[in-house]
PDB file of C-alpha atoms in Angstrom:
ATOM      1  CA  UNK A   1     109.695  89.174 101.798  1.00 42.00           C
ATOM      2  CA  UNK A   2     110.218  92.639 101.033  1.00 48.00           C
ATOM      3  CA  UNK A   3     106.791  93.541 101.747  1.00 50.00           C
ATOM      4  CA  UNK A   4     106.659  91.840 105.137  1.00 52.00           C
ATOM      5  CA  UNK A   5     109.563  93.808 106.348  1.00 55.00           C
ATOM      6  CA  UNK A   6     107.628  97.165 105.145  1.00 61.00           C
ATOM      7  CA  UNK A   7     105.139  96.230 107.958  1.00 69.00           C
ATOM      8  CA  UNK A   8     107.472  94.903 111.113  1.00 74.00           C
ATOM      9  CA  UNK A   9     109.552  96.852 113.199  1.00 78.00           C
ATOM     10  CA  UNK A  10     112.894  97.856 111.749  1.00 79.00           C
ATOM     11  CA  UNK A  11     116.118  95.674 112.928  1.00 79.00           C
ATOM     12  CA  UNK A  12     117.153  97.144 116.607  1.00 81.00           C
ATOM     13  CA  UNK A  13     120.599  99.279 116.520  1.00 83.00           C
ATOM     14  CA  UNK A  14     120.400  99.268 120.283  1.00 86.00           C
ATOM     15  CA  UNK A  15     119.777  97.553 123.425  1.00 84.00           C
ATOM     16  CA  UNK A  16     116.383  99.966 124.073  1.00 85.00           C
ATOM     17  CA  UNK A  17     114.995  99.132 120.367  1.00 87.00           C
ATOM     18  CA  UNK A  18     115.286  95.244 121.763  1.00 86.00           C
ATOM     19  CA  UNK A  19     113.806  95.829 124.389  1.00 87.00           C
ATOM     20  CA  UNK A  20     110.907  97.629 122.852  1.00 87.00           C
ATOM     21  CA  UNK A  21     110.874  94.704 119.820  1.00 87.00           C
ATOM     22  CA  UNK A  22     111.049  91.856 123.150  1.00 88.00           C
ATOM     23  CA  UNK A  23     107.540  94.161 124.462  1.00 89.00           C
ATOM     24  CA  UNK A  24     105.812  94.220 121.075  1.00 88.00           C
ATOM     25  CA  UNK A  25     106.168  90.433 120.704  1.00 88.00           C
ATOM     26  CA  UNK A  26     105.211  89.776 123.885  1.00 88.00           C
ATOM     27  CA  UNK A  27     102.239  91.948 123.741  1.00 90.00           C
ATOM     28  CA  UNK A  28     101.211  90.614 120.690  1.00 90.00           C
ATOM     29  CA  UNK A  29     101.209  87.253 121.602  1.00 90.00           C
ATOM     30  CA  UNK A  30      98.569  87.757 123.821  1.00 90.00           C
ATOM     31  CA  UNK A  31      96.311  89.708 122.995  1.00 91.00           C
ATOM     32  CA  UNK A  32      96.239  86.715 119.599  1.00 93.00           C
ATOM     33  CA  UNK A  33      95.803  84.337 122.339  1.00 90.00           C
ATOM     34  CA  UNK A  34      92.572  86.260 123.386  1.00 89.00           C
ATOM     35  CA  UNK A  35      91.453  86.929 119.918  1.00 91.00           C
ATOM     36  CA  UNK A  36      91.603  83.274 119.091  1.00 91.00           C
ATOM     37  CA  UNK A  37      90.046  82.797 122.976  1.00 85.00           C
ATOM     38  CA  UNK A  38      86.941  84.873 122.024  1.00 83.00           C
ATOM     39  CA  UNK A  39      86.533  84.339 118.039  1.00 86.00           C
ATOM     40  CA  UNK A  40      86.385  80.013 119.814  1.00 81.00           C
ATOM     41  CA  UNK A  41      83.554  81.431 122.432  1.00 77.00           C
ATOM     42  CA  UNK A  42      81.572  83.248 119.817  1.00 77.00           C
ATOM     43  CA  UNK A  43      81.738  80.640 117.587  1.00 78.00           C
ATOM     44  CA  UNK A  44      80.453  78.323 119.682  1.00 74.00           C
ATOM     45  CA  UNK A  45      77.532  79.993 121.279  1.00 72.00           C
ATOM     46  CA  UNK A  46      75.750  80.369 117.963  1.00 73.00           C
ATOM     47  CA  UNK A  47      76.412  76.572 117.617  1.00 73.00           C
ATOM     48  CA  UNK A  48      75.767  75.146 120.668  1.00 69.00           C
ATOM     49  CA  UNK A  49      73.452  75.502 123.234  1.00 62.00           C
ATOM     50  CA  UNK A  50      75.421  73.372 125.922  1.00 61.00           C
ATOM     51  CA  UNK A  51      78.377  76.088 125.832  1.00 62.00           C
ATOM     52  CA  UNK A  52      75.246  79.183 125.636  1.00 62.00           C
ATOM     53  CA  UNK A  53      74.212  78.055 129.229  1.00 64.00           C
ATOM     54  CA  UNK A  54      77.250  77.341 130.606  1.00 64.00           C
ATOM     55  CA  UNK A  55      79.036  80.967 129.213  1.00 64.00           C
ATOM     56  CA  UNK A  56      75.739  82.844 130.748  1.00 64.00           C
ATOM     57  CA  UNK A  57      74.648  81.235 134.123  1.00 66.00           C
ATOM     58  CA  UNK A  58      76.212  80.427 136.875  1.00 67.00           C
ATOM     59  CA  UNK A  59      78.682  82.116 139.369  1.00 72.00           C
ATOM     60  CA  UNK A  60      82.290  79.922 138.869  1.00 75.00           C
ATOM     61  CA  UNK A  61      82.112  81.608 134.742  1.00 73.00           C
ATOM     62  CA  UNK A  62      81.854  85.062 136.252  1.00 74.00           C
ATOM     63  CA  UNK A  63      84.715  84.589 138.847  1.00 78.00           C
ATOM     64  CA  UNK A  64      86.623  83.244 135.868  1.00 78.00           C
ATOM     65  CA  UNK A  65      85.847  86.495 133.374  1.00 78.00           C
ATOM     66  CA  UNK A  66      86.705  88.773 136.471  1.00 82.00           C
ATOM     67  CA  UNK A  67      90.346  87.198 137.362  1.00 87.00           C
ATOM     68  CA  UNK A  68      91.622  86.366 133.473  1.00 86.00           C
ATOM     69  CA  UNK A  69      91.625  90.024 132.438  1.00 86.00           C
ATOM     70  CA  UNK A  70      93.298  90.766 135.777  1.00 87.00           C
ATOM     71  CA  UNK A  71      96.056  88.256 135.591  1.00 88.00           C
ATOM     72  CA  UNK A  72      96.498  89.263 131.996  1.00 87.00           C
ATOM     73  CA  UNK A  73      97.293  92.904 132.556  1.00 87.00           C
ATOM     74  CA  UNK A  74      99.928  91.823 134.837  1.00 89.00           C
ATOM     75  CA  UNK A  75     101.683  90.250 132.471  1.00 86.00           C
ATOM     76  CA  UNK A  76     101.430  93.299 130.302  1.00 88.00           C
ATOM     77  CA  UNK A  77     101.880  95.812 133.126  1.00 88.00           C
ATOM     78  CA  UNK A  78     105.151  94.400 134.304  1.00 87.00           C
ATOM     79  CA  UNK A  79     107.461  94.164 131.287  1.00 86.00           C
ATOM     80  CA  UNK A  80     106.009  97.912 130.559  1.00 87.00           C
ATOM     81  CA  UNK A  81     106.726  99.414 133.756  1.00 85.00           C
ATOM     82  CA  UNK A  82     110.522  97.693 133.927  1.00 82.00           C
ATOM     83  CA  UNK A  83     110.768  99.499 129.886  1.00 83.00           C
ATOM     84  CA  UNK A  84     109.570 103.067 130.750  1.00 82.00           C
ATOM     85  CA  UNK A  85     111.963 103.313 133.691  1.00 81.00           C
ATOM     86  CA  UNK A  86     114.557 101.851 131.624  1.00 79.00           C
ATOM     87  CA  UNK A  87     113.664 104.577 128.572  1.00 77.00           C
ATOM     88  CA  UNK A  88     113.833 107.265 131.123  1.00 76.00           C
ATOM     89  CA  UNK A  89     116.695 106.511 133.104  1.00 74.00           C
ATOM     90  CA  UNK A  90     120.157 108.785 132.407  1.00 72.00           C
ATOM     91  CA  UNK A  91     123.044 106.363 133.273  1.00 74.00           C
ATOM     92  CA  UNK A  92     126.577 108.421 133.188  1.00 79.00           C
ATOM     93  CA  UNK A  93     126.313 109.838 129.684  1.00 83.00           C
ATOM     94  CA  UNK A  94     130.087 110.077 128.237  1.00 87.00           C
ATOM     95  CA  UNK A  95     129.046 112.649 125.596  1.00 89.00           C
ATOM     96  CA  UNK A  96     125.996 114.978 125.421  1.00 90.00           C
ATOM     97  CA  UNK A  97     124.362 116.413 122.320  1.00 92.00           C
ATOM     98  CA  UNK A  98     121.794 119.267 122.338  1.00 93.00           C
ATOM     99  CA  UNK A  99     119.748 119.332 118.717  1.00 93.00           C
ATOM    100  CA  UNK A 100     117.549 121.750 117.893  1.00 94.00           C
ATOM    101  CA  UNK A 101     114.465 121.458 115.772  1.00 93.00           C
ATOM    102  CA  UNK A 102     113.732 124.360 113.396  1.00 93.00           C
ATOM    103  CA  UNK A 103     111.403 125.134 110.158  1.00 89.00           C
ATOM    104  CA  UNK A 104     112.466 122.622 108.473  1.00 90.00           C
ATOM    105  CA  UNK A 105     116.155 121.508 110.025  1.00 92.00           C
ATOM    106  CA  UNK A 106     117.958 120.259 112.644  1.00 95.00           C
ATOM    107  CA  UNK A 107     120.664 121.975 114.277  1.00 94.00           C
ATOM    108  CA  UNK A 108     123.349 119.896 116.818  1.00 94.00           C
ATOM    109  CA  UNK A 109     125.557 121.125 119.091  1.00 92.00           C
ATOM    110  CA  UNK A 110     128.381 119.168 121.072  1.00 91.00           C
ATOM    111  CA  UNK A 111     128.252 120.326 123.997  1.00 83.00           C
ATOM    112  CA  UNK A 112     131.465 118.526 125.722  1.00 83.00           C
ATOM    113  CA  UNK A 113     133.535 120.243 122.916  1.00 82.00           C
ATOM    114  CA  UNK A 114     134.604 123.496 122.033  1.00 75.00           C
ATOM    115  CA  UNK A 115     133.063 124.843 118.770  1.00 78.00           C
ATOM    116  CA  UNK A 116     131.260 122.062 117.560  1.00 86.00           C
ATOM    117  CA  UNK A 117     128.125 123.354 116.152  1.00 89.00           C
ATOM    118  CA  UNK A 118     126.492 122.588 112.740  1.00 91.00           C
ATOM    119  CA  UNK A 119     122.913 122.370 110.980  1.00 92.00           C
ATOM    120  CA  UNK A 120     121.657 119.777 109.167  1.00 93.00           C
ATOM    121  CA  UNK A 121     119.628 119.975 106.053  1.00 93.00           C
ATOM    122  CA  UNK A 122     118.002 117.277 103.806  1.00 93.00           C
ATOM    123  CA  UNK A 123     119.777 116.912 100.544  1.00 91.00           C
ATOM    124  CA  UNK A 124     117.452 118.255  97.829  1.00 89.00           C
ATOM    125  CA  UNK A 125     116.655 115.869  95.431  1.00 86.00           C
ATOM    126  CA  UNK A 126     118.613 117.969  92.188  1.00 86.00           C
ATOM    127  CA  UNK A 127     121.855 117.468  94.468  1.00 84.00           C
ATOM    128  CA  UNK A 128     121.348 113.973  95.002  1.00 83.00           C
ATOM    129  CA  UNK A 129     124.290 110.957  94.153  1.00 84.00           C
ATOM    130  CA  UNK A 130     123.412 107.542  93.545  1.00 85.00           C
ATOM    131  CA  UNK A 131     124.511 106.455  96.788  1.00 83.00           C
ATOM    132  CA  UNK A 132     122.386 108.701  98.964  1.00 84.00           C
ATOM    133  CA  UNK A 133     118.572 108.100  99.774  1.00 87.00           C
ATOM    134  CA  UNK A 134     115.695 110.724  98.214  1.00 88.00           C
ATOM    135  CA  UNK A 135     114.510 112.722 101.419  1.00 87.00           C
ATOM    136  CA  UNK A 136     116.355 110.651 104.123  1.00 89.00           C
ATOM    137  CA  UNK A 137     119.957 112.105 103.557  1.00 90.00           C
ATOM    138  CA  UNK A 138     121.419 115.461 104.836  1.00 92.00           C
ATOM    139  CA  UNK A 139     124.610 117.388 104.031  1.00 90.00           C
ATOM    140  CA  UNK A 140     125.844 117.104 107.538  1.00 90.00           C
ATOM    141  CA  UNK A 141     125.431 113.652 109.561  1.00 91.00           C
ATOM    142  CA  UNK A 142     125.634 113.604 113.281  1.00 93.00           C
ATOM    143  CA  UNK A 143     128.526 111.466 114.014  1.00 92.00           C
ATOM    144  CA  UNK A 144     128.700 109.373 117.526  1.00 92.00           C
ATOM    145  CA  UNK A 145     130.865 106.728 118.837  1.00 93.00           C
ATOM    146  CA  UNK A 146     128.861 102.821 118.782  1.00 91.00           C
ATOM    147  CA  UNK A 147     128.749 101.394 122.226  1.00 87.00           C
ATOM    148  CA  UNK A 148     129.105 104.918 123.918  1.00 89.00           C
ATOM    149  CA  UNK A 149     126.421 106.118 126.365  1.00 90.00           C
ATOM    150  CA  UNK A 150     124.844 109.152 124.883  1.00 90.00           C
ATOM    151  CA  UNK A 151     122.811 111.898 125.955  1.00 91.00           C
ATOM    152  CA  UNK A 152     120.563 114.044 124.065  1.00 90.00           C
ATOM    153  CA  UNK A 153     119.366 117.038 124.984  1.00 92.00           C
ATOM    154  CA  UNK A 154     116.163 118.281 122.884  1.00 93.00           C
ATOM    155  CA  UNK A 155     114.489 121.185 122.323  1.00 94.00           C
ATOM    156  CA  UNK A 156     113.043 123.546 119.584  1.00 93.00           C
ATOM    157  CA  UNK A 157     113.150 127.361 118.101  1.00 90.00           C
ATOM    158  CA  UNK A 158     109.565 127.591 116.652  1.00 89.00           C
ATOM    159  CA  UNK A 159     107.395 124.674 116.873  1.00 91.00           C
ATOM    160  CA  UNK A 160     107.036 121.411 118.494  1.00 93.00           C
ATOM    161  CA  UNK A 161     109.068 118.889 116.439  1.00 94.00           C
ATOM    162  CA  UNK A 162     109.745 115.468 117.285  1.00 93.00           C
ATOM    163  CA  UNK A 163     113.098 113.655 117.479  1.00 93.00           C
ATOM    164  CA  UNK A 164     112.708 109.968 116.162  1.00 92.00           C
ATOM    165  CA  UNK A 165     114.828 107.238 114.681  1.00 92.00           C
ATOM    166  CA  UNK A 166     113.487 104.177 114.924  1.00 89.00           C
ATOM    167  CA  UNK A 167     115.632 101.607 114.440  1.00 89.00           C
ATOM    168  CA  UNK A 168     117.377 102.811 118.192  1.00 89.00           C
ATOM    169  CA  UNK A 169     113.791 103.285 119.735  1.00 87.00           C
ATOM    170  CA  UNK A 170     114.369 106.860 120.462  1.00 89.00           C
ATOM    171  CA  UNK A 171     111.322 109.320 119.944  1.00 90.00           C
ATOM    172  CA  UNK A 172     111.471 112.261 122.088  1.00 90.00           C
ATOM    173  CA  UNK A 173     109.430 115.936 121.440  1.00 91.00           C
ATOM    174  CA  UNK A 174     111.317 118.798 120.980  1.00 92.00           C
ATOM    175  CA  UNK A 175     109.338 121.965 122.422  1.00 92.00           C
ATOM    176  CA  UNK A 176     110.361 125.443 122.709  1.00 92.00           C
ATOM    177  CA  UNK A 177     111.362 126.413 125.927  1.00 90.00           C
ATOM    178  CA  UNK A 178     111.714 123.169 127.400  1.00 91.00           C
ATOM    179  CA  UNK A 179     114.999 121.237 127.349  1.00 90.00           C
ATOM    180  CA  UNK A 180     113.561 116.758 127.490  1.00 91.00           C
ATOM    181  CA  UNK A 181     116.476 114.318 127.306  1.00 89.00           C
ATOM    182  CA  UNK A 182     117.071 110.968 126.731  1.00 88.00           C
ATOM    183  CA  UNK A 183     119.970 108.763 126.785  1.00 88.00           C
ATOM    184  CA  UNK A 184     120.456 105.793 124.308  1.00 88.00           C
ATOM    185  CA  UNK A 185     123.419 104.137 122.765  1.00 88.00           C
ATOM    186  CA  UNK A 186     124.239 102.358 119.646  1.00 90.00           C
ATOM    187  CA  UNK A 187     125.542  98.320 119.441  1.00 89.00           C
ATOM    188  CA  UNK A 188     126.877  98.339 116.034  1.00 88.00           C
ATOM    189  CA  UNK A 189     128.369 101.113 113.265  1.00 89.00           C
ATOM    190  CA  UNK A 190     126.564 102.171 110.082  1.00 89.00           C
ATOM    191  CA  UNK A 191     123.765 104.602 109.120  1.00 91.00           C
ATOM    192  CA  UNK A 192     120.374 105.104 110.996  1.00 92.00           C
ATOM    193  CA  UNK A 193     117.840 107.045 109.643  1.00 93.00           C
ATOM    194  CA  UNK A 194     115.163 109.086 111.304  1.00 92.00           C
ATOM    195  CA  UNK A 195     112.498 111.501 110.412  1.00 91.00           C
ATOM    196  CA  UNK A 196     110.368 114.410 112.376  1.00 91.00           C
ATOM    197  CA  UNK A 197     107.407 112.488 113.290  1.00 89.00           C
ATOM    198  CA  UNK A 198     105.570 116.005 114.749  1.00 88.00           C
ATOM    199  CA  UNK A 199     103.271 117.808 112.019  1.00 89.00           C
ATOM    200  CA  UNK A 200     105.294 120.839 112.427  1.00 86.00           C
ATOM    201  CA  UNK A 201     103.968 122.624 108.913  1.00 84.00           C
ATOM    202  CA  UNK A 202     104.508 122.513 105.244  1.00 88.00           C
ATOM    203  CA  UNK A 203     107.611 120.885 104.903  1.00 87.00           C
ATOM    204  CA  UNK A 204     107.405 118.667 107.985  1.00 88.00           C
ATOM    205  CA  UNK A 205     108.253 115.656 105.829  1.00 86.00           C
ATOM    206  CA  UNK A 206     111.900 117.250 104.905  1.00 90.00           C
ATOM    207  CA  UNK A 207     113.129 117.292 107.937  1.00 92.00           C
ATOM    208  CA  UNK A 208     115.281 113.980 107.927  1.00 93.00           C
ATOM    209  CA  UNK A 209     117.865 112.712 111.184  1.00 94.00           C
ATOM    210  CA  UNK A 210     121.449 110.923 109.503  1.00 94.00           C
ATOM    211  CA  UNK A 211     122.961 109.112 112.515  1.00 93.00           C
ATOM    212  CA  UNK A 212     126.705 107.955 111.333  1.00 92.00           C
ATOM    213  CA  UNK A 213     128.125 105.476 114.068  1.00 93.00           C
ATOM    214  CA  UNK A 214     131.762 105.019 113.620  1.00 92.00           C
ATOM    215  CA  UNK A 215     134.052 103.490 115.770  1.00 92.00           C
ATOM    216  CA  UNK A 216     135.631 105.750 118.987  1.00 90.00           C
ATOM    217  CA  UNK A 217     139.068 105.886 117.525  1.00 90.00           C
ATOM    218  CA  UNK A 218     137.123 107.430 114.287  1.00 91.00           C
ATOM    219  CA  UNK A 219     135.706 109.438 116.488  1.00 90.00           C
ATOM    220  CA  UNK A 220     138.366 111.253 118.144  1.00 89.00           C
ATOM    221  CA  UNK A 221     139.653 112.070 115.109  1.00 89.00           C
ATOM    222  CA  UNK A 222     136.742 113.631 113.810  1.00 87.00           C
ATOM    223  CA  UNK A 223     136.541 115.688 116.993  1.00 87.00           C
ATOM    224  CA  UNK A 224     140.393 116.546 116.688  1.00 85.00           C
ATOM    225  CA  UNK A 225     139.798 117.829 113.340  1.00 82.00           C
ATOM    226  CA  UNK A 226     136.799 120.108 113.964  1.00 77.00           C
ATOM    227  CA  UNK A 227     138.765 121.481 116.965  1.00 69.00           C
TER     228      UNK A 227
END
């Protein structure tokens, strides 16, 4: 079981990530349908002549190999269309967040508050306790409400990095000199991991993104005390 969880996508924290796991299923479905479609057809021309003559004469099997493929990309177009605009849309953020990728951290910034500024560094494995993960854990989390509309606001100091947790379907690049954002927000507390997923140079794998989603109440207090 363990091993067939390695390879699937990891359990949605948010409504994009289920939308993106609804997409994946539904793409994969059919493009086994037309895998098991074609492995049938090839199958049976080596086998049988009947099916070799109909598959390569006449006009009705053309028609038929020209509208399939059409009809199929619409079901695939559609579904992918309604996700971008929903990955790209920026519906009335209640907090924004501006992180900053550097050689080899991440730096966030809140920028509705007043002094709220920290880096983020992975824990190195001599400082580790039992409860924390090897190369996944930082000393400083960024904390968010669950169920709050967030923005974040991305960009880099040196390199191109890349912003990505998966388990809320965010991925975004962070380039220098360029500000991207994206907006997601988070159905449930507890920890979400992340990594850079940009080769950005030698220690590009220690780099690590701590998301700690804690209730709003939890969070104002957080925010009083910092202030």
């Amino acid at each position: 079981m363990s091993t067939w969880k390695n390879i699937m996508l990891q359990d949605s924290a948010s409504p994009l990530m289920e939308q993106l796991a609804y997409f994946h299923d539904h793409t994969l479905l059919i493009l086994v349908i037309i895998t098991m479609l074609v492995s049938q057809l090839l199958i049976s021309l080596f086998f049988n002549k009947f099916t070799h003559r109909l598959l390569l004469e006449g006009q009705m099997i053309e028609i038929i190999w020209t509208i399939l493929p059409s009809i199929t990309l619409i079901f695939i177009a559609i579904p992918s269309l309604s996700l971008i605009y929903i990955l790209d849309e920026i519906n009335s953020p209640m907090i924004s967040i501006k992180t900053i990728g550097h050689q080899w951290y991440w730096s966030y910034e809140y920028s509705d508050f007043s002094n709220i500024e920290f880096d983020s560094y992975m824990i190195p494995m001599t400082d580790l306790e039992k409860f924390n993960f090897r190369l996944l854990d930082v000393d400083n989390r960024m904390i968010i409400p669950y169920e709050t509309n967030i923005r974040m606001l991305i960009t880099a100091a040196d390199v191109i990095h890349s912003w990505t947790v998966p388990s809320l379907g965010v991925k975004v690049d962070a380039t220098p000199g360029r500000l991207n954002q994206m907006s997601f927000s988070i159905n449930r507390s507890g920890l979400f991991f992340g990594q850079c997923s940009e080769i950005c140079g030698a220690n590009h794998s220690f780099m690590p993104i701590v998301i700690e989603s804690i209730s709003p109440k939890y969070f104002i207090n957080w925010i009083s005390k910092l202030n």
